[in-house]
């Protein structure tokens, strides 16, 4: 009845075929990273423990997003949506931190009589 | 007369796909419909990121203030059960990804079986979570619990015989966030299980084909997102200073 | 296609619509009966469902405003107790913010117009659109339930720990209502974003999309990224009320300021949810009634996005005296000045559009002029309060109350009324009575200024907000304000009456009674259920009015 302009057609319409071996490989990587994060938690890395733990978590999440959720094969718009979500979460956390990390900076000196 | 010339279909670069029973009237092609659904699902996931994000923000603030309480609280959690749950959930992500793959290739039976495996793993996750919660409840015997405490069992962790439980405030703060974060995650899992049952039924009835398997794919996106939340919750809750 | 010569006329729609007839079949008479309305997936009918429901909430919120203004006629707290007064201003705020202003333009005009302006047959997800209306209604019922149970007394901002631990009012019921309605917003935003990306007519590139659509797209970004944060905050307060212990409780080490960070992270962008759609209406109305394309289309479009994005970075300006650090406050203050810039760009561009335009003074244009002046004042006073040193003195006074009412009422509500009048012929197929409409616009403008300008003065003089009594020297300003509120109320009642009358008895409008540009005017009034008989193909620019040289003035 009406025409859809194929120029505007985004890539989702064209099937990206991800071979099953990719999924298995990603799964194995996720398992390795899971055991790594538990193991690394038992090492004393001081203040870097949380950085390492988060870095591993981000890596695992990236693998899930890119391959299981097909973002690697998706249109730039979908990538922008994912990016925006991360940026907005970052804004919430970082700007709130700007308050909490500066608490106690401006300490009034004791009144000396 | 006006800006727009009202044109009929046709011409180079246009595609006409109509007549598929799943094509909704306001879309021109199945491709347009699917790309709309995909974009919609991702926008919804962005919204969910911000939803959990508020709690992650609270977690972050109190971790800075009450690190010792977080350490004490984290050690109260069962690391083995937490690790097992992480493995279970990641495995369920694999099975659902394979299910979407099967649906895209029109393999009906494989789709149903893989979705079924996802269901089993999801229920296993929830079962283990229940065991964890129940152990917390029993640790602080709240026999004379008020009505609202009986309705929300984890509140039994916080009140003993009508008084605040005798734990440190810092650890209490950690446990409040533990229950809030994992509780909200569990609610999302339960919703996912509900959706999964519907999708399994549709797959069983042969509703999906390589031309149209959008619900399976959209469900997969949701399920993976819930998995990602847990991927972050696990180290943040269970692995706070595990080295003595 | 050569640009046509647009007739210059101030004669208005009644001349242009002479001889117009209603189309035989359209979305209103296509099907009848309860089910065809309550189970509709037609975005136009859903827009109308929203129109009726938010009008009910508007008057409910207005009743509470009346209660507040009546109490404030006298310095003593004689009409109601302090506790009752708390409930009155809280319910006024909750109902007006969550159940009127936030849905107002997007859910009524946005739902109705977006597909028409894009040349689509419906929004991307029609059933989710219907669901969003039901969620709005269910949330509203919870709000009404909390009202019947005695109301909420925490202020619409329900700050912890009062709301989470100490208040004896129906906080939980009210909070659940707001939570559910929040999902109504989220689903609307989701629908708008996907529709704009994926359902534009062939030939409609992003830079040909009407500015009304750009505004609603920017608003939808805020719906999606901001609303969930207040949703989880509400749940955390509910969690604390139910469990009788929680993360905002200072007695166990919780931080009430954390509540405020999470609350304002949404609630500041929420005010842009309220104003951006209004700006979209104004862009359309000013262009239409100046017979000119909007000056600097791309600047206006990108300013909408800039407002939405930068608006997320300024929430701490509500917390200058709440306990956030001065360093944090400094950053928020600077960013608050930055966010004013795109709004200013738009205001300059609207004004430039008027220059050498062929201006006519139909009611929508009168509301647009009102918007320009009042939004300007509201916006500038926003800069006053964004300066930390000034805010220390005017925070929690009537100065702030006046500031935000200038924007929300002088801005958004004017734009809403202007938009309702402008598109009324399209929505109903009938013309509204121009004389009564102009009178009402005048009453609204006069009543509004009389209500809220004295509040700037009395706030600056030090009268605190949310108090039911005040020192006697402030009485004269309060009396002026209440008098203005009465006139304003009359100005709001008139449209309800004459618009309802016109639906049944008004003259048929014809496709394009104002003879303006836009895809929505290319179809019948009212439109058919599927919007266009054939999918439009867009070839010309938006707002392609004839250039000045070609028009014979006189």
Short mmCIF file of N, CA, C and O in Angstrom, two decimals, chain B residues 143-201:
data_model
loop_
_atom_site.label_atom_id
_atom_site.label_comp_id
_atom_site.label_asym_id
_atom_site.label_seq_id
_atom_site.Cartn_x
_atom_site.Cartn_y
_atom_site.Cartn_z
N UNK B 143 11.13 -13.44 66.16
CA UNK B 143 9.90 -14.19 66.44
C UNK B 143 8.71 -13.30 66.67
O UNK B 143 7.60 -13.61 66.27
N UNK B 144 8.94 -12.17 67.36
CA UNK B 144 7.82 -11.30 67.66
C UNK B 144 7.79 -10.15 66.68
O UNK B 144 7.69 -9.00 67.06
N UNK B 145 7.89 -10.49 65.42
CA UNK B 145 8.02 -9.43 64.40
C UNK B 145 6.69 -8.70 64.22
O UNK B 145 5.62 -9.28 64.30
N UNK B 146 6.77 -7.40 63.96
CA UNK B 146 5.57 -6.61 63.63
C UNK B 146 5.05 -7.04 62.27
O UNK B 146 5.74 -7.69 61.51
N UNK B 147 3.81 -6.64 61.99
CA UNK B 147 3.14 -7.10 60.77
C UNK B 147 3.92 -6.76 59.51
O UNK B 147 4.07 -7.58 58.61
N UNK B 148 4.47 -5.53 59.45
CA UNK B 148 5.16 -5.17 58.22
C UNK B 148 6.47 -5.94 58.09
O UNK B 148 6.98 -6.16 57.01
N UNK B 149 7.00 -6.40 59.22
CA UNK B 149 8.23 -7.18 59.15
C UNK B 149 7.92 -8.58 58.63
O UNK B 149 8.66 -9.15 57.84
N UNK B 150 6.76 -9.10 59.05
CA UNK B 150 6.43 -10.44 58.57
C UNK B 150 6.17 -10.42 57.07
O UNK B 150 6.40 -11.39 56.37
N UNK B 151 5.65 -9.27 56.58
CA UNK B 151 5.37 -9.18 55.15
C UNK B 151 6.66 -9.12 54.34
O UNK B 151 6.74 -9.64 53.24
N UNK B 152 7.66 -8.51 54.88
CA UNK B 152 8.93 -8.39 54.18
C UNK B 152 9.99 -9.08 55.03
O UNK B 152 10.62 -8.46 55.87
N UNK B 153 10.18 -10.40 54.81
CA UNK B 153 11.04 -11.18 55.70
C UNK B 153 12.42 -10.61 55.92
O UNK B 153 12.95 -10.71 57.01
N UNK B 154 13.00 -9.98 54.89
CA UNK B 154 14.35 -9.50 55.12
C UNK B 154 14.38 -8.41 56.17
O UNK B 154 15.43 -8.12 56.73
N UNK B 155 13.18 -7.82 56.43
CA UNK B 155 13.15 -6.83 57.51
C UNK B 155 13.46 -7.49 58.85
O UNK B 155 13.87 -6.81 59.79
N UNK B 156 13.26 -8.80 58.90
CA UNK B 156 13.60 -9.52 60.13
C UNK B 156 15.07 -9.43 60.45
O UNK B 156 15.48 -9.62 61.59
N UNK B 157 15.83 -9.11 59.42
CA UNK B 157 17.25 -8.93 59.66
C UNK B 157 17.48 -7.65 60.42
O UNK B 157 18.46 -7.53 61.15
N UNK B 158 16.59 -6.67 60.26
CA UNK B 158 16.85 -5.35 60.80
C UNK B 158 16.23 -5.12 62.16
O UNK B 158 16.70 -4.26 62.90
N UNK B 159 15.16 -5.83 62.45
CA UNK B 159 14.51 -5.60 63.74
C UNK B 159 14.41 -6.90 64.50
O UNK B 159 14.04 -7.93 63.94
N UNK B 160 14.78 -6.87 65.76
CA UNK B 160 14.65 -8.04 66.62
C UNK B 160 13.73 -7.64 67.77
O UNK B 160 14.05 -6.73 68.53
N UNK B 161 12.57 -8.33 67.82
CA UNK B 161 11.60 -8.03 68.87
C UNK B 161 11.27 -6.55 68.93
O UNK B 161 11.28 -5.94 69.99
N UNK B 162 11.07 -5.95 67.74
CA UNK B 162 10.63 -4.55 67.68
C UNK B 162 11.75 -3.53 67.80
O UNK B 162 11.53 -2.34 67.58
N UNK B 163 12.94 -3.97 68.15
CA UNK B 163 14.06 -3.01 68.26
C UNK B 163 15.01 -3.22 67.08
O UNK B 163 15.05 -4.29 66.48
N UNK B 164 15.79 -2.21 66.79
CA UNK B 164 16.81 -2.36 65.76
C UNK B 164 17.78 -3.46 66.17
O UNK B 164 18.21 -3.54 67.32
N UNK B 165 18.15 -4.28 65.20
CA UNK B 165 19.05 -5.41 65.49
C UNK B 165 20.39 -4.88 66.00
O UNK B 165 20.87 -3.84 65.55
N UNK B 166 20.99 -5.64 66.92
CA UNK B 166 22.26 -5.17 67.49
C UNK B 166 23.45 -5.43 66.57
O UNK B 166 24.32 -6.24 66.87
N UNK B 167 23.46 -4.75 65.41
CA UNK B 167 24.65 -4.79 64.56
C UNK B 167 25.13 -3.36 64.40
O UNK B 167 24.39 -2.43 64.66
N UNK B 168 26.36 -3.20 63.95
CA UNK B 168 26.88 -1.86 63.76
C UNK B 168 26.09 -1.13 62.69
O UNK B 168 25.62 -1.72 61.74
N UNK B 169 25.97 0.20 62.86
CA UNK B 169 25.24 0.99 61.88
C UNK B 169 25.85 0.89 60.49
O UNK B 169 25.13 0.84 59.49
N UNK B 170 27.16 0.87 60.42
CA UNK B 170 27.81 0.82 59.13
C UNK B 170 27.45 -0.46 58.39
O UNK B 170 27.15 -0.45 57.20
N UNK B 171 27.49 -1.58 59.12
CA UNK B 171 27.16 -2.83 58.46
C UNK B 171 25.68 -2.85 58.11
O UNK B 171 25.27 -3.39 57.08
N UNK B 172 24.88 -2.23 58.98
CA UNK B 172 23.45 -2.17 58.69
C UNK B 172 23.20 -1.45 57.36
O UNK B 172 22.37 -1.85 56.55
N UNK B 173 23.96 -0.39 57.13
CA UNK B 173 23.82 0.38 55.89
C UNK B 173 24.14 -0.51 54.70
O UNK B 173 23.44 -0.51 53.69
N UNK B 174 25.22 -1.31 54.82
CA UNK B 174 25.59 -2.22 53.74
C UNK B 174 24.46 -3.21 53.48
O UNK B 174 24.08 -3.47 52.33
N UNK B 175 23.93 -3.77 54.56
CA UNK B 175 22.89 -4.80 54.38
C UNK B 175 21.62 -4.20 53.78
O UNK B 175 20.94 -4.84 52.98
N UNK B 176 21.29 -2.95 54.16
CA UNK B 176 20.12 -2.30 53.55
C UNK B 176 20.30 -2.23 52.03
O UNK B 176 19.39 -2.53 51.27
N UNK B 177 21.51 -1.84 51.62
CA UNK B 177 21.75 -1.72 50.18
C UNK B 177 21.85 -3.11 49.53
O UNK B 177 21.42 -3.30 48.40
N UNK B 178 22.39 -4.09 50.27
CA UNK B 178 22.45 -5.45 49.72
C UNK B 178 21.05 -5.94 49.38
O UNK B 178 20.79 -6.43 48.28
N UNK B 179 20.12 -5.79 50.36
CA UNK B 179 18.76 -6.27 50.11
C UNK B 179 18.07 -5.45 49.02
O UNK B 179 17.35 -5.98 48.18
N UNK B 180 18.31 -4.13 49.03
CA UNK B 180 17.66 -3.29 48.02
C UNK B 180 18.15 -3.67 46.62
O UNK B 180 17.36 -3.87 45.69
N UNK B 181 19.47 -3.78 46.46
CA UNK B 181 20.03 -4.08 45.13
C UNK B 181 19.67 -5.48 44.66
O UNK B 181 19.17 -5.67 43.55
N UNK B 182 19.95 -6.49 45.50
CA UNK B 182 19.67 -7.85 45.05
C UNK B 182 18.17 -8.10 44.98
O UNK B 182 17.70 -8.88 44.16
N UNK B 183 17.41 -7.44 45.83
CA UNK B 183 15.95 -7.58 45.79
C UNK B 183 15.38 -7.03 44.49
O UNK B 183 14.56 -7.68 43.82
N UNK B 184 15.83 -5.85 44.09
CA UNK B 184 15.35 -5.28 42.84
C UNK B 184 15.79 -6.14 41.66
O UNK B 184 15.04 -6.36 40.70
N UNK B 185 17.00 -6.67 41.76
CA UNK B 185 17.49 -7.56 40.71
C UNK B 185 16.62 -8.81 40.64
O UNK B 185 16.23 -9.26 39.55
N UNK B 186 16.29 -9.36 41.80
CA UNK B 186 15.45 -10.57 41.83
C UNK B 186 14.06 -10.29 41.25
O UNK B 186 13.51 -11.13 40.54
N UNK B 187 13.51 -9.11 41.54
CA UNK B 187 12.21 -8.76 40.96
C UNK B 187 12.31 -8.76 39.44
O UNK B 187 11.43 -9.26 38.73
N UNK B 188 13.42 -8.22 38.91
CA UNK B 188 13.60 -8.23 37.46
C UNK B 188 13.74 -9.63 36.91
O UNK B 188 13.29 -9.94 35.82
N UNK B 189 14.39 -10.52 37.69
CA UNK B 189 14.51 -11.92 37.28
C UNK B 189 13.13 -12.57 37.23
O UNK B 189 12.81 -13.32 36.31
N UNK B 190 12.30 -12.29 38.24
CA UNK B 190 10.98 -12.90 38.29
C UNK B 190 10.14 -12.43 37.10
O UNK B 190 9.45 -13.23 36.45
N UNK B 191 10.22 -11.13 36.80
CA UNK B 191 9.52 -10.63 35.62
C UNK B 191 10.04 -11.35 34.38
O UNK B 191 9.28 -11.76 33.49
N UNK B 192 11.37 -11.53 34.32
CA UNK B 192 11.96 -12.23 33.19
C UNK B 192 11.46 -13.65 33.07
O UNK B 192 11.17 -14.12 31.96
N UNK B 193 11.33 -14.32 34.20
CA UNK B 193 10.81 -15.69 34.17
C UNK B 193 9.39 -15.71 33.62
O UNK B 193 9.04 -16.57 32.80
N UNK B 194 8.59 -14.74 34.04
CA UNK B 194 7.23 -14.65 33.53
C UNK B 194 7.21 -14.47 32.02
O UNK B 194 6.49 -15.16 31.29
N UNK B 195 8.02 -13.53 31.54
CA UNK B 195 8.08 -13.29 30.10
C UNK B 195 8.56 -14.54 29.37
O UNK B 195 8.07 -14.89 28.29
N UNK B 196 9.54 -15.22 30.00
CA UNK B 196 10.12 -16.41 29.39
C UNK B 196 9.07 -17.49 29.18
O UNK B 196 9.03 -18.16 28.15
N UNK B 197 8.19 -17.65 30.16
CA UNK B 197 7.15 -18.67 30.02
C UNK B 197 6.26 -18.36 28.81
O UNK B 197 5.91 -19.26 28.05
N UNK B 198 5.93 -17.08 28.65
CA UNK B 198 5.10 -16.68 27.51
C UNK B 198 5.83 -16.97 26.19
O UNK B 198 5.25 -17.55 25.26
N UNK B 199 7.09 -16.60 26.13
CA UNK B 199 7.86 -16.78 24.89
C UNK B 199 8.03 -18.27 24.58
O UNK B 199 7.94 -18.70 23.43
N UNK B 200 8.26 -19.06 25.64
CA UNK B 200 8.39 -20.51 25.42
C UNK B 200 7.12 -21.08 24.83
O UNK B 200 7.15 -21.92 23.92
N UNK B 201 5.99 -20.61 25.37
CA UNK B 201 4.70 -21.10 24.86
C UNK B 201 4.55 -20.74 23.39
O UNK B 201 4.16 -21.58 22.56
#
